[in-house]
Amino acid sequence: MGAVSTTFMAGVELVRTGKAQPIGSLTQLGTIRLGKRTDNNSPKIKKFVPLADLDDLVFGGWDLFKDNAYQAAAKAGVLSNDDLKKVKPFLSKIKPMKAAFDKEYVKKLDGTYVKKAKNKYELALQIKEDIANFRKTSRATRLVTCWCASTEVFIRPEDVHSTPEKFIEGMKNNHPAIAPSMLYAWASVTSGVPFANGAPNLTVDIPAMQKLALDHNVAVCGKDFKTGQTLIKTVLAPAFKARMLGLDGWYSTNILGNRDGEVLDDPGSFKTKEESKLGALEYILQPQLYPELYSKIHHKVRINYYPPRGDNKEGWDNIDIFGWLNYKMQIKVDFLCRDSILAAPIVLDLVLFLDLAQRAGFRGIQEWLSFYFKSPMTSPELYPEHDLFIQSMKLKNTLRWLMGQDLITHLGQEYYD
């Protein structure tokens, strides 16, 4: 219940009380074209598919600090005092449940409001109990879990992640490769609750969790919210490839001062984030198909913790490209963004779309939600699609298909027959 979560909750309350607009949310402001261009039929997405209404949303969460959502939002420093004042009564009532915390996975934080148990399996069962209690006390008929917490240290899949049975045995034996986020995912999926992973952690991106999602008919998606610098990267890189412009190097650096920045100041957590941010270019540019253009890219990513910046992250990119006859060119981007302001509408969309997917009988990995992630989950035999425009088309075509409408191919030849 840190910066992203409280900004999301406060924003939903401000929107549904008529004090703000849901800017950045595809589910609330986006439209979807149906039929031919000449039909002029582009309803709002929320009118086209049966999404839950904002008035139907209730909120809960866990945190390793006891602060209620108002106190956490005030400390995060994302929202103005004026906006916080408008939602203080609402946020003050949202109190966290104790977190399952392991300092080995987030070395820069010290949890003071944490669960106790003899092993990770008991911790996971406590989380399951929290989910059941929240369902009862909130009177919610349907739930969605969205991981908005810190980036954990980098780990690779191991045998303990291979099957549900080995994973349970690993939890009982306190296996070191079972991260806290995995406990929340296991508890959610086995409770029939869809799960979105907003961090670059493995979490649900392991065979055991994907098998459980299929077995329990639960929708899952991830990973790592695509908010600032990588959003720009997945816009520019497709443009270079579309025009067959070459790329020598792409240097990206970030400065931020929020809790995310503090956590990423640890090399282990940074490694997890770095892997997520580095992958997009290679998948978009496909150097194996265009070796003369993209086989020798120097791609660097840096993140620096700088407390004065707070939640207002700065992402700076230097891009060295080349064109006709190998003549060199440069592009420089300086994105002075607000991390949680960009992430909050992503959380809203994922909550509403995952709830829709669950009601539609979708289960397992929801690749159509790749639009929202830096490192999209896919079936193991597929490469992930990172191009923002292809991701957008895939998302909207999935909604058309779900509602029995013709898919849009953009061929347009029928207009000229």
Short mmCIF file of C-alpha atoms in Angstrom, two decimals:
data_model
loop_
_atom_site.label_atom_id
_atom_site.label_comp_id
_atom_site.label_asym_id
_atom_site.label_seq_id
_atom_site.Cartn_x
_atom_site.Cartn_y
_atom_site.Cartn_z
CA MET A 1 0.00 0.00 0.00
CA GLY A 2 2.74 2.42 -1.02
CA ALA A 3 2.90 5.14 -3.66
CA VAL A 4 1.32 3.26 -6.60
CA SER A 5 -1.49 1.59 -4.63
CA THR A 6 -2.55 4.69 -2.70
CA THR A 7 -2.39 6.87 -5.82
CA PHE A 8 -4.63 4.32 -7.56
CA MET A 9 -7.13 4.15 -4.70
CA ALA A 10 -7.23 7.91 -4.19
CA GLY A 11 -7.64 8.46 -7.92
CA VAL A 12 -10.58 6.07 -8.20
CA GLU A 13 -12.31 7.81 -5.31
CA LEU A 14 -11.70 11.26 -6.81
CA VAL A 15 -13.05 10.12 -10.18
CA ARG A 16 -16.15 8.42 -8.88
CA THR A 17 -17.03 11.43 -6.71
CA GLY A 18 -16.71 13.73 -9.73
CA LYS A 19 -13.59 15.55 -8.52
CA ALA A 20 -11.18 14.31 -11.24
CA GLN A 21 -10.95 12.71 -14.68
CA PRO A 22 -9.52 9.16 -15.21
CA ILE A 23 -6.75 10.36 -17.53
CA GLY A 24 -4.44 7.55 -18.64
CA SER A 25 -7.06 4.81 -18.29
CA LEU A 26 -8.00 2.92 -21.43
CA THR A 27 -11.00 1.31 -19.72
CA GLN A 28 -12.46 4.67 -18.76
CA LEU A 29 -11.58 6.98 -21.66
CA GLY A 30 -10.60 4.68 -24.52
CA THR A 31 -12.77 3.90 -27.53
CA ILE A 32 -12.85 0.88 -29.83
CA ARG A 33 -13.69 0.96 -33.53
CA LEU A 34 -16.29 -1.56 -34.68
CA GLY A 35 -16.80 -2.39 -38.34
CA LYS A 36 -15.63 -0.25 -41.25
CA ARG A 37 -14.17 3.24 -40.94
CA THR A 38 -17.19 4.49 -42.86
CA ASP A 39 -19.53 3.09 -40.18
CA ASN A 40 -18.32 5.72 -37.69
CA ASN A 41 -18.98 3.29 -34.84
CA SER A 42 -16.41 3.80 -32.05
CA PRO A 43 -18.05 3.31 -28.63
CA LYS A 44 -16.25 3.75 -25.34
CA ILE A 45 -14.61 0.47 -24.29
CA LYS A 46 -16.50 0.55 -20.97
CA LYS A 47 -19.78 0.71 -22.92
CA PHE A 48 -18.75 -2.07 -25.30
CA VAL A 49 -17.60 -4.74 -22.82
CA PRO A 50 -19.25 -5.44 -19.44
CA LEU A 51 -16.63 -3.98 -17.13
CA ALA A 52 -17.21 -3.50 -13.43
CA ASP A 53 -18.22 0.03 -12.55
CA LEU A 54 -15.89 2.21 -10.47
CA ASP A 55 -18.60 2.43 -7.82
CA ASP A 56 -18.34 -1.33 -7.36
CA LEU A 57 -14.67 -1.25 -6.31
CA VAL A 58 -13.51 -1.80 -2.74
CA PHE A 59 -9.87 -1.88 -1.68
CA GLY A 60 -7.59 -3.82 0.62
CA GLY A 61 -3.95 -4.71 0.78
CA TRP A 62 -0.92 -5.72 2.75
CA ASP A 63 2.07 -3.67 3.86
CA LEU A 64 5.15 -4.08 5.99
CA PHE A 65 4.35 -0.74 7.68
CA LYS A 66 1.22 -0.16 9.77
CA ASP A 67 0.27 3.18 8.14
CA ASN A 68 -3.26 3.39 6.78
CA ALA A 69 -3.68 4.34 3.13
CA TYR A 70 -3.96 8.05 3.92
CA GLN A 71 -0.76 8.07 5.99
CA ALA A 72 1.05 6.03 3.34
CA ALA A 73 -0.12 8.39 0.57
CA ALA A 74 0.98 11.44 2.56
CA LYS A 75 4.45 9.95 3.10
CA ALA A 76 4.73 8.91 -0.57
CA GLY A 77 4.34 12.56 -1.57
CA VAL A 78 2.72 11.86 -4.94
CA LEU A 79 -0.55 13.73 -4.47
CA SER A 80 -1.05 17.36 -3.50
CA ASN A 81 -2.31 18.26 -0.02
CA ASP A 82 -5.50 19.51 -1.69
CA ASP A 83 -6.20 16.18 -3.36
CA LEU A 84 -5.25 14.22 -0.24
CA LYS A 85 -7.63 16.31 1.85
CA LYS A 86 -10.52 15.40 -0.47
CA VAL A 87 -9.97 11.66 0.09
CA LYS A 88 -8.66 11.63 3.68
CA PRO A 89 -11.84 10.11 5.22
CA PHE A 90 -11.92 7.43 2.52
CA LEU A 91 -8.22 6.51 2.62
CA SER A 92 -8.00 6.60 6.42
CA LYS A 93 -10.40 3.66 6.65
CA ILE A 94 -8.18 1.42 4.48
CA LYS A 95 -5.77 -0.30 6.83
CA PRO A 96 -3.15 -2.82 5.74
CA MET A 97 -2.98 -6.46 6.65
CA LYS A 98 0.40 -7.66 7.92
CA ALA A 99 2.86 -8.46 5.15
CA ALA A 100 4.77 -11.63 4.38
CA PHE A 101 8.25 -10.11 4.31
CA ASP A 102 11.77 -11.44 3.76
CA LYS A 103 14.62 -8.95 3.99
CA GLU A 104 16.76 -11.22 1.81
CA TYR A 105 14.51 -10.24 -1.09
CA VAL A 106 14.27 -6.49 -0.40
CA LYS A 107 17.48 -5.59 1.36
CA LYS A 108 16.89 -1.84 1.65
CA LEU A 109 13.68 -2.09 3.70
CA ASP A 110 13.00 -3.16 7.29
CA GLY A 111 9.49 -4.46 7.85
CA THR A 112 7.81 -3.57 11.13
CA TYR A 113 4.32 -4.93 10.43
CA VAL A 114 4.97 -8.49 9.33
CA LYS A 115 3.57 -11.97 9.72
CA LYS A 116 5.24 -14.67 11.82
CA ALA A 117 5.25 -18.35 10.88
CA LYS A 118 7.51 -21.38 11.11
CA ASN A 119 7.74 -21.70 7.33
CA LYS A 120 6.70 -20.09 4.06
CA TYR A 121 3.78 -22.49 3.61
CA GLU A 122 2.20 -21.23 6.84
CA LEU A 123 2.76 -17.65 5.67
CA ALA A 124 0.99 -18.46 2.40
CA LEU A 125 -1.92 -20.01 4.30
CA GLN A 126 -2.17 -16.84 6.40
CA ILE A 127 -2.41 -14.81 3.19
CA LYS A 128 -5.16 -17.15 1.96
CA GLU A 129 -6.99 -16.53 5.22
CA ASP A 130 -6.59 -12.76 4.72
CA ILE A 131 -8.13 -13.08 1.25
CA ALA A 132 -11.08 -15.07 2.62
CA ASN A 133 -11.61 -12.56 5.45
CA PHE A 134 -11.44 -9.60 3.06
CA ARG A 135 -13.97 -11.23 0.76
CA LYS A 136 -16.29 -11.67 3.74
CA THR A 137 -15.87 -8.28 5.45
CA SER A 138 -15.90 -6.24 2.23
CA ARG A 139 -18.85 -8.25 0.84
CA ALA A 140 -17.05 -8.34 -2.51
CA THR A 141 -18.37 -10.99 -4.87
CA ARG A 142 -15.19 -11.03 -6.98
CA LEU A 143 -11.54 -10.25 -6.22
CA VAL A 144 -8.38 -9.34 -8.13
CA THR A 145 -4.86 -9.18 -6.69
CA CYS A 146 -2.35 -6.76 -8.20
CA TRP A 147 1.27 -6.76 -7.00
CA CYS A 148 2.25 -3.09 -6.57
CA ALA A 149 5.07 -3.74 -4.12
CA SER A 150 8.84 -3.56 -4.39
CA THR A 151 11.17 -5.20 -6.87
CA GLU A 152 12.71 -8.30 -5.31
CA VAL A 153 16.29 -9.45 -5.81
CA PHE A 154 17.07 -11.26 -9.04
CA ILE A 155 16.54 -15.03 -9.11
CA ARG A 156 16.33 -17.58 -11.90
CA PRO A 157 13.76 -20.40 -12.12
CA GLU A 158 14.79 -23.52 -10.23
CA ASP A 159 13.43 -27.04 -9.86
CA VAL A 160 11.34 -25.94 -6.88
CA HIS A 161 9.34 -23.74 -9.28
CA SER A 162 8.63 -26.55 -11.76
CA THR A 163 5.44 -28.13 -10.36
CA PRO A 164 2.76 -27.20 -7.81
CA GLU A 165 3.78 -30.19 -5.68
CA LYS A 166 7.46 -29.20 -5.58
CA PHE A 167 6.48 -25.61 -4.86
CA ILE A 168 4.39 -26.61 -1.83
CA GLU A 169 7.19 -28.83 -0.57
CA GLY A 170 9.60 -25.92 -1.08
CA MET A 171 7.39 -23.59 0.94
CA LYS A 172 7.27 -26.11 3.78
CA ASN A 173 11.07 -26.39 3.71
CA ASN A 174 11.64 -22.61 3.48
CA HIS A 175 13.36 -22.92 0.13
CA PRO A 176 15.41 -19.74 -0.43
CA ALA A 177 14.26 -19.41 -4.08
CA ILE A 178 10.61 -18.92 -3.06
CA ALA A 179 10.11 -15.16 -2.87
CA PRO A 180 7.44 -13.37 -0.80
CA SER A 181 5.60 -12.27 -3.97
CA MET A 182 5.20 -15.94 -4.89
CA LEU A 183 3.40 -16.58 -1.60
CA TYR A 184 0.83 -13.90 -2.45
CA ALA A 185 0.46 -15.30 -5.97
CA TRP A 186 0.02 -18.88 -4.70
CA ALA A 187 -2.54 -17.76 -2.11
CA SER A 188 -4.46 -15.74 -4.69
CA VAL A 189 -4.47 -18.31 -7.48
CA THR A 190 -5.43 -21.20 -5.19
CA SER A 191 -8.24 -18.98 -3.85
CA GLY A 192 -9.58 -18.50 -7.38
CA VAL A 193 -8.39 -14.88 -7.53
CA PRO A 194 -6.76 -13.53 -10.73
CA PHE A 195 -3.28 -12.05 -10.25
CA ALA A 196 -1.40 -9.24 -12.02
CA ASN A 197 2.33 -8.83 -11.38
CA GLY A 198 3.34 -5.18 -11.57
CA ALA A 199 7.01 -5.79 -10.70
CA PRO A 200 9.75 -7.58 -12.68
CA ASN A 201 9.89 -10.44 -10.14
CA LEU A 202 9.37 -14.04 -11.30
CA THR A 203 6.25 -14.36 -9.09
CA VAL A 204 3.72 -15.98 -11.49
CA ASP A 205 6.21 -16.42 -14.34
CA ILE A 206 7.09 -19.97 -13.27
CA PRO A 207 5.67 -23.34 -14.44
CA ALA A 208 4.19 -24.21 -11.03
CA MET A 209 2.12 -21.04 -10.85
CA GLN A 210 1.02 -21.26 -14.47
CA LYS A 211 -0.16 -24.85 -13.92
CA LEU A 212 -2.07 -23.76 -10.83
CA ALA A 213 -3.69 -20.94 -12.79
CA LEU A 214 -4.95 -23.45 -15.37
CA ASP A 215 -6.05 -25.94 -12.70
CA HIS A 216 -7.99 -23.28 -10.77
CA ASN A 217 -9.33 -21.51 -13.89
CA VAL A 218 -7.62 -18.27 -12.91
CA ALA A 219 -6.33 -15.50 -15.19
CA VAL A 220 -2.78 -14.20 -14.58
CA CYS A 221 -0.62 -11.57 -16.27
CA GLY A 222 2.64 -9.66 -15.88
CA LYS A 223 5.25 -8.47 -15.52
CA ASP A 224 6.52 -5.01 -14.55
CA PHE A 225 4.24 -2.04 -15.28
CA LYS A 226 5.22 -0.25 -18.50
CA THR A 227 5.12 3.36 -17.31
CA GLY A 228 7.89 5.79 -18.25
CA GLN A 229 11.14 5.16 -20.07
CA THR A 230 10.23 1.72 -21.43
CA LEU A 231 6.90 3.08 -22.69
CA ILE A 232 8.85 5.56 -24.82
CA LYS A 233 11.25 2.79 -25.89
CA THR A 234 8.39 0.62 -27.17
CA VAL A 235 7.13 3.57 -29.23
CA LEU A 236 10.44 4.68 -30.77
CA ALA A 237 12.02 1.28 -31.49
CA PRO A 238 9.09 0.12 -33.70
CA ALA A 239 9.45 3.37 -35.67
CA PHE A 240 13.13 2.67 -36.34
CA LYS A 241 12.38 -0.87 -37.50
CA ALA A 242 9.43 0.23 -39.63
CA ARG A 243 11.70 2.66 -41.49
CA MET A 244 14.70 0.28 -41.52
CA LEU A 245 16.87 2.77 -39.63
CA GLY A 246 19.89 1.25 -37.89
CA LEU A 247 20.74 1.48 -34.20
CA ASP A 248 24.27 1.66 -32.77
CA GLY A 249 23.43 2.25 -29.13
CA TRP A 250 20.78 3.19 -26.60
CA TYR A 251 21.84 4.57 -23.24
CA SER A 252 19.08 4.92 -20.64
CA THR A 253 19.45 6.35 -17.18
CA ASN A 254 16.88 7.11 -14.48
CA ILE A 255 16.90 9.11 -11.29
CA LEU A 256 14.14 8.71 -8.72
CA GLY A 257 13.81 9.18 -5.00
CA ASN A 258 10.76 7.21 -3.88
CA ARG A 259 10.73 3.84 -2.09
CA ASP A 260 11.11 2.14 -5.46
CA GLY A 261 14.34 4.07 -6.01
CA GLU A 262 15.58 3.14 -2.55
CA VAL A 263 14.88 -0.56 -3.14
CA LEU A 264 16.55 -0.46 -6.57
CA ASP A 265 19.67 1.01 -4.98
CA ASP A 266 20.43 -2.59 -4.00
CA PRO A 267 22.30 -4.42 -6.82
CA GLY A 268 20.15 -7.54 -6.49
CA SER A 269 16.88 -5.67 -6.98
CA PHE A 270 18.41 -3.54 -9.74
CA LYS A 271 19.44 -6.72 -11.60
CA THR A 272 15.79 -7.83 -11.67
CA LYS A 273 14.68 -4.45 -13.03
CA GLU A 274 17.57 -4.29 -15.51
CA GLU A 275 16.64 -7.65 -17.04
CA SER A 276 13.07 -6.40 -17.51
CA LYS A 277 14.09 -3.08 -19.10
CA LEU A 278 16.76 -4.57 -21.37
CA GLY A 279 14.56 -7.15 -23.08
CA ALA A 280 12.26 -4.87 -25.06
CA LEU A 281 14.72 -3.68 -27.70
CA GLU A 282 15.96 -7.10 -28.79
CA TYR A 283 12.46 -8.50 -29.17
CA ILE A 284 11.19 -5.46 -31.07
CA LEU A 285 14.18 -5.02 -33.40
CA GLN A 286 14.79 -8.75 -34.09
CA PRO A 287 18.55 -8.56 -34.82
CA GLN A 288 18.51 -12.14 -36.13
CA LEU A 289 16.36 -10.90 -39.05
CA TYR A 290 18.17 -7.58 -39.53
CA PRO A 291 21.82 -8.18 -38.59
CA GLU A 292 23.12 -5.23 -40.63
CA LEU A 293 20.91 -2.87 -38.60
CA TYR A 294 20.66 -4.26 -35.08
CA SER A 295 23.25 -6.98 -34.38
CA LYS A 296 25.75 -4.75 -32.57
CA ILE A 297 23.59 -2.56 -30.33
CA HIS A 298 25.20 -1.19 -27.17
CA HIS A 299 22.23 -1.10 -24.78
CA LYS A 300 22.83 0.27 -21.28
CA VAL A 301 20.30 0.87 -18.50
CA ARG A 302 21.07 2.67 -15.25
CA ILE A 303 18.87 3.56 -12.26
CA ASN A 304 20.12 5.96 -9.60
CA TYR A 305 18.52 6.65 -6.24
CA TYR A 306 18.27 10.41 -5.77
CA PRO A 307 16.03 11.32 -2.78
CA PRO A 308 15.31 14.97 -3.73
CA ARG A 309 13.42 13.82 -6.84
CA GLY A 310 10.83 11.83 -4.87
CA ASP A 311 8.22 10.13 -7.05
CA ASN A 312 8.96 12.47 -9.96
CA LYS A 313 11.30 10.22 -11.90
CA GLU A 314 13.51 11.49 -14.71
CA GLY A 315 14.29 9.11 -17.55
CA TRP A 316 17.00 10.27 -19.93
CA ASP A 317 17.84 8.47 -23.18
CA ASN A 318 20.64 8.97 -25.67
CA ILE A 319 19.95 7.06 -28.89
CA ASP A 320 22.57 6.66 -31.64
CA ILE A 321 20.97 5.72 -34.96
CA PHE A 322 22.21 5.57 -38.53
CA GLY A 323 20.50 5.98 -41.88
CA TRP A 324 21.12 5.97 -45.63
CA LEU A 325 24.78 5.31 -46.53
CA ASN A 326 25.48 4.70 -42.82
CA TYR A 327 25.30 8.39 -41.86
CA LYS A 328 25.03 8.83 -38.09
CA MET A 329 22.20 10.62 -36.24
CA GLN A 330 21.18 11.09 -32.62
CA ILE A 331 17.95 11.33 -30.67
CA LYS A 332 17.80 12.53 -27.06
CA VAL A 333 14.76 12.12 -24.83
CA ASP A 334 14.32 13.59 -21.36
CA PHE A 335 11.10 12.32 -19.80
CA LEU A 336 10.31 14.17 -16.56
CA CYS A 337 7.55 11.83 -15.50
CA ARG A 338 5.60 11.00 -12.37
CA ASP A 339 6.01 7.31 -11.70
CA SER A 340 2.86 6.58 -9.71
CA ILE A 341 0.70 8.92 -11.81
CA LEU A 342 1.59 6.79 -14.85
CA ALA A 343 1.17 3.49 -12.96
CA ALA A 344 -2.16 4.13 -11.22
CA PRO A 345 -4.38 3.97 -14.35
CA ILE A 346 -2.55 0.80 -15.40
CA VAL A 347 -3.59 -0.80 -12.10
CA LEU A 348 -7.19 0.26 -12.68
CA ASP A 349 -7.25 -1.17 -16.21
CA LEU A 350 -5.65 -4.43 -15.16
CA VAL A 351 -8.10 -4.89 -12.29
CA LEU A 352 -11.10 -4.32 -14.57
CA PHE A 353 -9.75 -6.35 -17.51
CA LEU A 354 -8.66 -9.27 -15.31
CA ASP A 355 -12.09 -9.33 -13.70
CA LEU A 356 -13.61 -9.37 -17.20
CA ALA A 357 -11.25 -12.18 -18.25
CA GLN A 358 -12.19 -14.21 -15.18
CA ARG A 359 -15.91 -13.85 -15.87
CA ALA A 360 -15.33 -14.73 -19.54
CA GLY A 361 -13.70 -18.04 -18.54
CA PHE A 362 -10.19 -17.05 -19.60
CA ARG A 363 -7.47 -18.80 -17.62
CA GLY A 364 -3.72 -18.88 -17.43
CA ILE A 365 -1.51 -16.25 -19.07
CA GLN A 366 -3.41 -13.27 -20.53
CA GLU A 367 -1.01 -12.23 -23.30
CA TRP A 368 -3.57 -9.73 -24.63
CA LEU A 369 -2.71 -7.57 -21.59
CA SER A 370 0.97 -7.27 -22.67
CA PHE A 371 0.18 -3.63 -23.49
CA TYR A 372 0.65 -2.82 -19.80
CA PHE A 373 3.97 -4.58 -19.12
CA LYS A 374 7.69 -4.08 -19.72
CA SER A 375 8.39 -7.81 -19.79
CA PRO A 376 5.16 -9.47 -20.98
CA MET A 377 4.42 -13.05 -20.01
CA THR A 378 3.77 -15.48 -22.86
CA SER A 379 3.44 -19.18 -23.44
CA PRO A 380 6.94 -20.70 -23.04
CA GLU A 381 7.34 -21.48 -26.76
CA LEU A 382 6.54 -17.91 -27.87
CA TYR A 383 8.63 -14.76 -27.90
CA PRO A 384 6.90 -11.79 -26.22
CA GLU A 385 5.46 -8.98 -28.31
CA HIS A 386 6.83 -5.62 -27.10
CA ASP A 387 5.71 -3.24 -29.87
CA LEU A 388 3.17 -0.94 -28.16
CA PHE A 389 1.05 -0.61 -31.31
CA ILE A 390 0.84 -4.36 -31.93
CA GLN A 391 0.02 -4.82 -28.23
CA SER A 392 -2.77 -2.24 -28.51
CA MET A 393 -4.19 -3.95 -31.60
CA LYS A 394 -4.04 -7.33 -29.85
CA LEU A 395 -5.87 -5.98 -26.80
CA LYS A 396 -8.67 -4.39 -28.80
CA ASN A 397 -9.04 -7.37 -31.15
CA THR A 398 -9.37 -9.61 -28.09
CA LEU A 399 -12.24 -7.42 -26.87
CA ARG A 400 -13.87 -7.53 -30.34
CA TRP A 401 -13.49 -11.32 -30.44
CA LEU A 402 -14.90 -11.64 -26.93
CA MET A 403 -18.03 -9.71 -27.94
CA GLY A 404 -18.51 -11.51 -31.27
CA GLN A 405 -17.45 -8.58 -33.46
CA ASP A 406 -15.29 -8.76 -36.60
CA LEU A 407 -11.58 -8.30 -35.99
CA ILE A 408 -9.96 -5.21 -37.48
CA THR A 409 -7.11 -6.07 -39.87
CA HIS A 410 -6.58 -2.52 -41.24
CA LEU A 411 -6.36 -4.00 -44.75
CA GLY A 412 -8.99 -1.59 -46.08
CA GLN A 413 -9.00 -3.05 -49.59
CA GLU A 414 -12.79 -3.24 -49.64
CA TYR A 415 -12.99 0.56 -49.82
CA TYR A 416 -11.31 0.48 -53.25
CA ASP A 417 -12.95 -2.53 -54.88
#
